Coordinates of C-alpha atoms in Angstrom, one line a residue:
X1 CA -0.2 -69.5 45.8
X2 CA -2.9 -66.7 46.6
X3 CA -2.2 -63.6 44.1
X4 CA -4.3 -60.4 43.8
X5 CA -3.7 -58.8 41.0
X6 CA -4.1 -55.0 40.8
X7 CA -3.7 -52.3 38.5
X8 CA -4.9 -49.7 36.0
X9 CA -5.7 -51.7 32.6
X10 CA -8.8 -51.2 30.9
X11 CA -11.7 -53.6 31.8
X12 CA -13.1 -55.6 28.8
X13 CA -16.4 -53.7 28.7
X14 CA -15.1 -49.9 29.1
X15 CA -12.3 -50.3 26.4
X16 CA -14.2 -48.9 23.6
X17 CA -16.2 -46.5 25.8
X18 CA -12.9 -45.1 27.4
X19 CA -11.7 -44.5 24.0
X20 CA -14.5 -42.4 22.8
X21 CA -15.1 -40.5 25.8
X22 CA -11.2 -39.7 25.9
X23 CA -9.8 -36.3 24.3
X24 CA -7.1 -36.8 22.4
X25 CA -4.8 -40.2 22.1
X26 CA -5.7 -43.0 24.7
X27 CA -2.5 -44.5 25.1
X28 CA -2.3 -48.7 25.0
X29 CA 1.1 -49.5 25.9
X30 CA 0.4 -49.8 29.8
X31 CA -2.9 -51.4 29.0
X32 CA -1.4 -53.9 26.5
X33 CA 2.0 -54.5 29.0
X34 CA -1.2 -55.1 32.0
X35 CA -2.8 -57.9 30.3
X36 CA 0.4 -59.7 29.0
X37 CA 1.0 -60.0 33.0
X38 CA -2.9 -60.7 33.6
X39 CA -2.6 -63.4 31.4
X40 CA 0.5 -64.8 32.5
X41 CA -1.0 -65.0 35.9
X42 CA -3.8 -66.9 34.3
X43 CA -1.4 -69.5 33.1
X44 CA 0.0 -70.6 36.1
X45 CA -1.4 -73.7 37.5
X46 CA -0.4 -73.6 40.9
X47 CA -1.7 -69.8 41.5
X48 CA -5.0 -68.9 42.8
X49 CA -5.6 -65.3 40.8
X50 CA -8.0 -62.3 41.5
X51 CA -7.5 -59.1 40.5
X52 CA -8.8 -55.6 41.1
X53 CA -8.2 -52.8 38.7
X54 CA -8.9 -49.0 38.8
X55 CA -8.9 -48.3 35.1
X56 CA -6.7 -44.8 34.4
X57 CA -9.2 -43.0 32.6
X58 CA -8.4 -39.2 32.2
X59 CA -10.2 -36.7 34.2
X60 CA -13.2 -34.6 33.4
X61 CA -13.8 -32.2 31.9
X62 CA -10.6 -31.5 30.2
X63 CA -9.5 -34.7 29.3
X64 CA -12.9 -36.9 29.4
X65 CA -16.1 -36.4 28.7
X66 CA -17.5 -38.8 31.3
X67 CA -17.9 -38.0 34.8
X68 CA -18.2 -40.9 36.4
X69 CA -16.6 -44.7 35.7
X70 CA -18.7 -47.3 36.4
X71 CA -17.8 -50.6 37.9
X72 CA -17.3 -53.8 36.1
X73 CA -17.3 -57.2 37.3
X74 CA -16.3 -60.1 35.1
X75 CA -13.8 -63.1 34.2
X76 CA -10.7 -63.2 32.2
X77 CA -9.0 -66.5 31.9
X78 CA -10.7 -68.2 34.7
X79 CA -9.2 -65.1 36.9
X80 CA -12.0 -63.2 38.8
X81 CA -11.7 -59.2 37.9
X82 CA -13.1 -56.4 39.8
X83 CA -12.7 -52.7 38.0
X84 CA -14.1 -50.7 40.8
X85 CA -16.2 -47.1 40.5
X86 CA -15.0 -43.7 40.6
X87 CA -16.4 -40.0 39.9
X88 CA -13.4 -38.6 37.0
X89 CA -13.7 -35.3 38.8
X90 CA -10.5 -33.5 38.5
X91 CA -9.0 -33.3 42.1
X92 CA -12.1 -35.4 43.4
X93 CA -11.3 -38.4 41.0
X94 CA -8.0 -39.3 42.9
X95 CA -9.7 -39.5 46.3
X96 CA -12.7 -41.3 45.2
X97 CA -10.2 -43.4 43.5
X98 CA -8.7 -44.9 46.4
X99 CA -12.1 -44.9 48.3
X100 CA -13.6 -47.4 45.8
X101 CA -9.9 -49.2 45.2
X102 CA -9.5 -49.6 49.3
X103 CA -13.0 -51.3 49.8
X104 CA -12.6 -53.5 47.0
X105 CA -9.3 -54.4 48.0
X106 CA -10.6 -55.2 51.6
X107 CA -13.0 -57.6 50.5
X108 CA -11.2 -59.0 47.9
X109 CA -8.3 -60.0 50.3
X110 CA -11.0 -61.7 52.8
X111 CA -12.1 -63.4 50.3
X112 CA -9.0 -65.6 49.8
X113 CA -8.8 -68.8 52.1
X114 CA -8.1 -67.6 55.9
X115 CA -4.7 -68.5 57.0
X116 CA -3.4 -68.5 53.8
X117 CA -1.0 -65.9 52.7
X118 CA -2.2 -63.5 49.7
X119 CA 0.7 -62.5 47.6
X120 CA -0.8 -58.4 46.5
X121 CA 1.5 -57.7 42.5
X122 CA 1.0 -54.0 42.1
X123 CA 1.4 -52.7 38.6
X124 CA 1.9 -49.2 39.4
X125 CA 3.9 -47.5 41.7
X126 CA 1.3 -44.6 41.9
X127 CA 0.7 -43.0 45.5
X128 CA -3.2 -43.1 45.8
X129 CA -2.9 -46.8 44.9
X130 CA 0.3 -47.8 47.4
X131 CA -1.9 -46.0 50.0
X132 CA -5.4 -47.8 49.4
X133 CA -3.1 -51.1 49.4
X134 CA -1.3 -50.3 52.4
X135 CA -4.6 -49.2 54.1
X136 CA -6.6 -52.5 52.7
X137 CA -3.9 -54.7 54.2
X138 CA -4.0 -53.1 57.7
X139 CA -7.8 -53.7 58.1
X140 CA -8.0 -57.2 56.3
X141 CA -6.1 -58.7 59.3
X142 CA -4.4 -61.1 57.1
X143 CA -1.0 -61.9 55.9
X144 CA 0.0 -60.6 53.0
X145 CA 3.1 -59.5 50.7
X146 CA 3.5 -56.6 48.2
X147 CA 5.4 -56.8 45.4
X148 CA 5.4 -54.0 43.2
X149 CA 6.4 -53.4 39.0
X150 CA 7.5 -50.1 38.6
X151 CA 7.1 -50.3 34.3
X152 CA 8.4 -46.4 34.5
X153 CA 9.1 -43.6 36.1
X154 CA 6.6 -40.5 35.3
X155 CA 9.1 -37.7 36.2
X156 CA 11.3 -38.6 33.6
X157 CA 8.6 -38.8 31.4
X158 CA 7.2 -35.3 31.9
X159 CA 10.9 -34.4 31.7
X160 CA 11.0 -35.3 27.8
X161 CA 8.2 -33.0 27.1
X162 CA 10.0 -29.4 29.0
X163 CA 6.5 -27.9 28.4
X164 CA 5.3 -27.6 32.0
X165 CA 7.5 -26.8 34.2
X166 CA 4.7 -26.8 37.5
X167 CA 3.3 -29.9 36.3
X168 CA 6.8 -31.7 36.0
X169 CA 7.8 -30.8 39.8
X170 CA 4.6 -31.6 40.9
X171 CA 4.9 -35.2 39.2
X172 CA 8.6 -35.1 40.8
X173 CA 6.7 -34.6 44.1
X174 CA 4.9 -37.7 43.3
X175 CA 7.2 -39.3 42.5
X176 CA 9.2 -38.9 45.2
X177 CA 6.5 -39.9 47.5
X178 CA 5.5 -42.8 45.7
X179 CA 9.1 -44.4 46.0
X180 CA 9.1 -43.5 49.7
X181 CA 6.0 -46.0 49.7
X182 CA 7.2 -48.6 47.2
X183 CA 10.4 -48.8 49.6
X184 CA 8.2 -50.6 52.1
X185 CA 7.1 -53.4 49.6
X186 CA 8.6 -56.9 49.9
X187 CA 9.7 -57.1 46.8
X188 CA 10.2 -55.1 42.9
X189 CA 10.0 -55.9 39.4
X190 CA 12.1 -53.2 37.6
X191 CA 12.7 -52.7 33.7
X192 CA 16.1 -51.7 34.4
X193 CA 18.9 -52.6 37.1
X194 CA 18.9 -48.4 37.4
X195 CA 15.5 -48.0 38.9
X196 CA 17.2 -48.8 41.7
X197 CA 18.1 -45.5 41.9
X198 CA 15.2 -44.1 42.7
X199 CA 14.0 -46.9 45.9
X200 CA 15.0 -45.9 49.4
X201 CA 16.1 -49.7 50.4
X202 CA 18.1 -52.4 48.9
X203 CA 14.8 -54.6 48.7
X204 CA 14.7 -57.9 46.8
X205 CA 14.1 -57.5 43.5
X206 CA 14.2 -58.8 39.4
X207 CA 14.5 -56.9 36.0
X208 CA 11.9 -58.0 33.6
X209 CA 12.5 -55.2 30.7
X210 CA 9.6 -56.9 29.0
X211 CA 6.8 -59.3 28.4
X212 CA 4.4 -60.8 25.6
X213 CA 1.5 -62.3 25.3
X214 CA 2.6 -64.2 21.8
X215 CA -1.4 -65.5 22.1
X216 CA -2.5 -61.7 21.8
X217 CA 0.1 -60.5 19.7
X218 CA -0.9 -63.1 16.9
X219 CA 2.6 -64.2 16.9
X220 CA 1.7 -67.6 15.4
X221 CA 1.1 -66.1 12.0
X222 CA 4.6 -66.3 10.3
X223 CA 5.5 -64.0 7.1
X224 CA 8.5 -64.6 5.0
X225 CA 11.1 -62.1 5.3
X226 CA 10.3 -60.0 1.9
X227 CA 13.2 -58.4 -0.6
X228 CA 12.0 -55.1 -0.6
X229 CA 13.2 -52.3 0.6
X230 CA 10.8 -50.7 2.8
X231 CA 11.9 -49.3 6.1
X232 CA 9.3 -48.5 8.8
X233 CA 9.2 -46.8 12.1
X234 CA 5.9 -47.1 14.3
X235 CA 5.9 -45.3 17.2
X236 CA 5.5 -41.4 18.9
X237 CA 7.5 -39.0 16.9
X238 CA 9.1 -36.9 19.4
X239 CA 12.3 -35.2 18.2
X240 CA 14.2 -36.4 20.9
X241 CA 13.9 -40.1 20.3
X242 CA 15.4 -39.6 16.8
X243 CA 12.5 -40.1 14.4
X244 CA 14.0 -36.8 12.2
X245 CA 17.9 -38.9 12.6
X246 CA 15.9 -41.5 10.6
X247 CA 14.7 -39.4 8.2
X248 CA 17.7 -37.7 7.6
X249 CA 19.4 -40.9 7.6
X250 CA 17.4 -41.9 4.7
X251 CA 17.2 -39.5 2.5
X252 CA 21.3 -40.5 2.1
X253 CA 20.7 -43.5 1.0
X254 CA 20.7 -43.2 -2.8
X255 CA 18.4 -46.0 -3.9
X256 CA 15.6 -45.0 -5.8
X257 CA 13.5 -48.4 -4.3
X258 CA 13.7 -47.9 -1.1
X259 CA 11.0 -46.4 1.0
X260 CA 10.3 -44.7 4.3
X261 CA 7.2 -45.6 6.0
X262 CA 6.4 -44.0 9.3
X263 CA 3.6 -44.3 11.8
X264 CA 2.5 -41.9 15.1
X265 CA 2.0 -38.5 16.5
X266 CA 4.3 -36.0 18.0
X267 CA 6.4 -33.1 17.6
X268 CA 8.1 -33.5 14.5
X269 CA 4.6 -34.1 12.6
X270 CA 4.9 -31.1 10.3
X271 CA 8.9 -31.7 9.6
X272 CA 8.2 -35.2 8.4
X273 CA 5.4 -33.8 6.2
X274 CA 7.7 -31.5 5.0
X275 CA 10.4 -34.1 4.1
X276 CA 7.5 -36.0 2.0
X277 CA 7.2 -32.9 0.0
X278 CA 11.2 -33.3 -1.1
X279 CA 11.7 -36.9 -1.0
X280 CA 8.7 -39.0 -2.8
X281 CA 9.9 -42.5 -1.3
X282 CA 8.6 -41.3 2.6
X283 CA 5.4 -42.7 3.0
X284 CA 3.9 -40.8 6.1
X285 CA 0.6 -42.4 7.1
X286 CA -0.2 -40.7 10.6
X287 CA -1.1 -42.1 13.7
X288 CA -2.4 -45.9 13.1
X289 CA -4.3 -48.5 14.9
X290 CA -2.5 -51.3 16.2
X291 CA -3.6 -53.8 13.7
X292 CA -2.5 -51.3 11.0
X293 CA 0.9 -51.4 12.3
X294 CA 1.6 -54.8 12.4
X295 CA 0.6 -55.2 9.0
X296 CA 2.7 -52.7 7.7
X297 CA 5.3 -54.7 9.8
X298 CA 5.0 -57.9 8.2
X299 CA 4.7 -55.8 4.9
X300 CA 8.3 -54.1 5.7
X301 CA 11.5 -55.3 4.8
X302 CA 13.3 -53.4 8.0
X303 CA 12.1 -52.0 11.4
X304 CA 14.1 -49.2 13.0
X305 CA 13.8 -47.8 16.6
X306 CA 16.1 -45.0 15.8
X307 CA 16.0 -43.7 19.4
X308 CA 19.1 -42.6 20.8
X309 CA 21.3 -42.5 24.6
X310 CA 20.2 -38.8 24.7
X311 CA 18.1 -38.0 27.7
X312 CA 18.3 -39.4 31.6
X313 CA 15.7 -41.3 31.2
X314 CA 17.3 -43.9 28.8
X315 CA 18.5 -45.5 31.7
X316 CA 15.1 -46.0 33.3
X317 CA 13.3 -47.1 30.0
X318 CA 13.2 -50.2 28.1
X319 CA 11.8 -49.5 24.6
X320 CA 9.1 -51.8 24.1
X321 CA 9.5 -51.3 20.3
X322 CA 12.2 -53.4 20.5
X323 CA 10.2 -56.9 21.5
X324 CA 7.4 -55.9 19.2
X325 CA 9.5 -55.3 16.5
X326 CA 11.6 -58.6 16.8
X327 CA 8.4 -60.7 17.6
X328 CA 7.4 -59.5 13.8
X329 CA 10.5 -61.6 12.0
X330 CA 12.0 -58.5 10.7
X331 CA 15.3 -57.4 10.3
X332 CA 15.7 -55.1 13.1
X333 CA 17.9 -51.3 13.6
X334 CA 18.6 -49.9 16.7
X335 CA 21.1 -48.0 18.7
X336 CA 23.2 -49.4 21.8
X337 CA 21.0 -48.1 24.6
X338 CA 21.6 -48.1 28.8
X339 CA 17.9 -50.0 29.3
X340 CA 18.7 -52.7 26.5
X341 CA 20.2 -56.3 27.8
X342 CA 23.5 -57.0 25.7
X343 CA 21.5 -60.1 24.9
X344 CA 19.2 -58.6 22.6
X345 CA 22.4 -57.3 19.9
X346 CA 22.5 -61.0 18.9
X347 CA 19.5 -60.4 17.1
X348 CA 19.5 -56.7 15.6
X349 CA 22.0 -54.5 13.9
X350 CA 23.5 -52.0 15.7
X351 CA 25.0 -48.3 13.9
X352 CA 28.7 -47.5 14.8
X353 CA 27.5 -45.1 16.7
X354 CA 24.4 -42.4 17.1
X355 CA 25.4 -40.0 14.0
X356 CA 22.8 -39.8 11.4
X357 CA 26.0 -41.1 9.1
X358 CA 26.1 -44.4 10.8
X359 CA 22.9 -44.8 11.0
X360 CA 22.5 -44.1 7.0
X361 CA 25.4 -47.0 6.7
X362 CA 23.7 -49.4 8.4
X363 CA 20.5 -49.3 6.4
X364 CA 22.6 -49.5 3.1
X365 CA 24.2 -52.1 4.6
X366 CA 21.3 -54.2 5.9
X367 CA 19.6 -53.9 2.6
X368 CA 22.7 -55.1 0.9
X369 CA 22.9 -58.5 3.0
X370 CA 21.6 -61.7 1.4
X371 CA 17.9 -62.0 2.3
X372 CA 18.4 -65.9 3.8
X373 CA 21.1 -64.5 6.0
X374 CA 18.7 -62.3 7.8
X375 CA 16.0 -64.2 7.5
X376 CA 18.0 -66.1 9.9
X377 CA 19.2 -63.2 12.3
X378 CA 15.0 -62.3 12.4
X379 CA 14.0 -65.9 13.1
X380 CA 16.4 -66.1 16.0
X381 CA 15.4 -62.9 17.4
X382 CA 11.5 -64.2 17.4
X383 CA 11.9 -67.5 19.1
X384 CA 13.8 -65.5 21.2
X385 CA 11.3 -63.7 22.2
X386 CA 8.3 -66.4 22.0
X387 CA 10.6 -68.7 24.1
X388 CA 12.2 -66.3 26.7
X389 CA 9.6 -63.3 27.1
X390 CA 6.2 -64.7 26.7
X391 CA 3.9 -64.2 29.4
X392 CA 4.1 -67.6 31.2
X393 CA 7.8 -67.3 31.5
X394 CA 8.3 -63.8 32.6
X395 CA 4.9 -64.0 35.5
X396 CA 6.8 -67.2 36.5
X397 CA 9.7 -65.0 37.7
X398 CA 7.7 -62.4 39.3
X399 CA 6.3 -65.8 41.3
X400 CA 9.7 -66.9 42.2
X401 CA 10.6 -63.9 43.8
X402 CA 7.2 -63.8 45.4
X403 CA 8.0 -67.1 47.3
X404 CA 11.3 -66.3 48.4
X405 CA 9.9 -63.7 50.5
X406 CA 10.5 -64.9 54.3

């Protein structure tokens, strides 16, 4: 099977440079979630792979202090990878963009053995890249499919923030106009069943909420469930997905050796520092690197995702926590969510419900429990997701629904 792979990840050679010429945080999750699929491309034996990228850098000169993104050419896992060129321009960048992104994809597709069929997996259902793609497989003259993975959708994204109202209806706009593409594609890889929603035509599609690279992740390194009674939360600290509910939640708990650690960047910044000034046992440590994290993971006793159902867009959103924090061996807390599979609550503890009272219960109660018992519960949960959400597994799906295309 021919597959060109194409997206926005960061090339091997710019990830460092991206990072310093960026202003402000240079977010990894799409990156990271990019190369898990890269790599499980890579794995298959039976697939021929390529892949073109057009890394999504921010534009200058508000955002970046580089004007213009050079092109890369190199190989990942035996898989040929072309990051093309592009001027950061603001307004220029995007039609540049898809300049650079349609000629690569052009010759790329040629390049694949004639009269074969190339299989085109999009990792983005942004508009500048549907068009260069729909463009490139017009003039390659070849037969080709499209199958697209929508890992989110950026409207309801912008929605959380309610900052800018002009800039959320423009990315509604987008939106809009992307899906009106994506609705063309042969085929979908959602996170959740209710994407849907938002795609014009019943099209063939599966929900893969997740993936992991367990080779990346360091996943092979076990560490013994630990005694102690430190809780941690890694991730943004918006007040709508319920970091201050955690907080709250702990200071209830009356046991002088427990501790709070917590991790990011957000909105509620100055009223966690605030509870550190009250409560001694919250350990705030700001926003960390990735490898910071996962230590303090394996150094934890208990992970908590305390996000809750508030907000449209829990339908549309997997939380990736949720993978990373089970892959760790921990003892994991979160709330019943829309985007979560009822298979993962074999594996976690769940509150009663969303009330900061629950949520204080469960933590009691979770520290109260025997540490072999959830030793085992964490175990589980990890070859859960080593056996049924690593990368080889998951691209092997996206490949099944590639060949049942007619």
């Amino acid at each position: 099977m021919n597959v060109l792979y194409v997206g926005k990840l960061f090339p091997q050679g710019l990830v460092k440079t991206v990072a310093d010429d960026s202003r402000g945080k240079m977010g990894m999750s799409n990156h990271n979630f990019e190369m898990s699929i890269l790599n499980g491309l890579a794995k298959q034996e039976n697939a021929h792979v390529k892949c073109v990228i057009a890394p999504g850098v921010y534009s200058f000169p508000h955002n970046n202090r580089r004007i213009f993104t050079h092109a890369e050419h190199y190989e990942h896992n035996g898989v040929d990878v072309h990051s093309v060129s592009f001027c950061n321009l603001l307004v220029l960048n995007r039609i540049w963009l898809t300049i650079s992104l349609l000629c690569a994809l052009v010759r790329c597709i040629k390049s694949f053995p004639r009269g074969e069929r190339v299989n085109v997996v999009l990792n983005t259902p942004a508009y500048f890249y549907l068009l260069a793609i729909k463009i490139a497989r017009a003039l390659s003259g070849r037969k080709t499919t499209l199958t697209v993975v929508i890992p989110d959708i950026p409207s309801m994204v912008t929605a959380m923030d309610r900052q800018n109202r002009m800039k959320h209806l423009f990315v509604g706009y987008m939106d809009r106009a992307s899906m009106r593409m994506t609705s063309q594609a042969d085929g979908l890889v959602l996170l959740t069943e209710a994407m849907m929603d938002f795609v014009g035509s019943p099209l063939p599609h599966i929900v893969m909420e997740g993936i992991v690279d367990v080779e990346t992740m360091s996943a092979g390194k076990r560490v013994p469930l630990s005694d102690n009674r430190a809780i941690l939360y890694t991730g943004t600290l918006r007040r709508i997905f319920g970091v201050m509910n955690l907080v709250e939640a702990f200071c209830r708990i009356g046991d002088d050796d427990a501790e709070l650690w917590i991790c990011g960047s957000g909105d509620s910044e100055a009223a966690i520092k605030e509870a550190v000034s009250r409560d001694s046992r919250i350990k705030f440590y700001g926003l960390v690197d990735s490898h910071k994290a996962l230590e303090l993971q394996r150094r934890a006793s208990i992970l908590v995702n305390p996000r809750t159902s508030e907000g449209r867009y829990t339908r549309y959103s997997f939380p990736s926590k949720t993978m990373e924090y089970l892959l760790a061996g921990r003892s994991t807390v979160i709330n019943r969510l829309p985007g979560i599979p009822d298979e993962y609550y074999d594996y976690v503890y769940t509150p009663r419900d969303e009330s900061v009272e629950a949520l204080a219960n469960t933590l009691s109660s979770v520290m109260q429990t025997s540490v072999q018992e959830r030793e085992a519960r964490a175990e589980a949960g990890r070859s859960f997701i080593m056996e049924q959400k690593n990368s080889r597994v998951q691209v092997q799906r996206i490949l099944s629904l590639i060949k049942s295309y007619k």
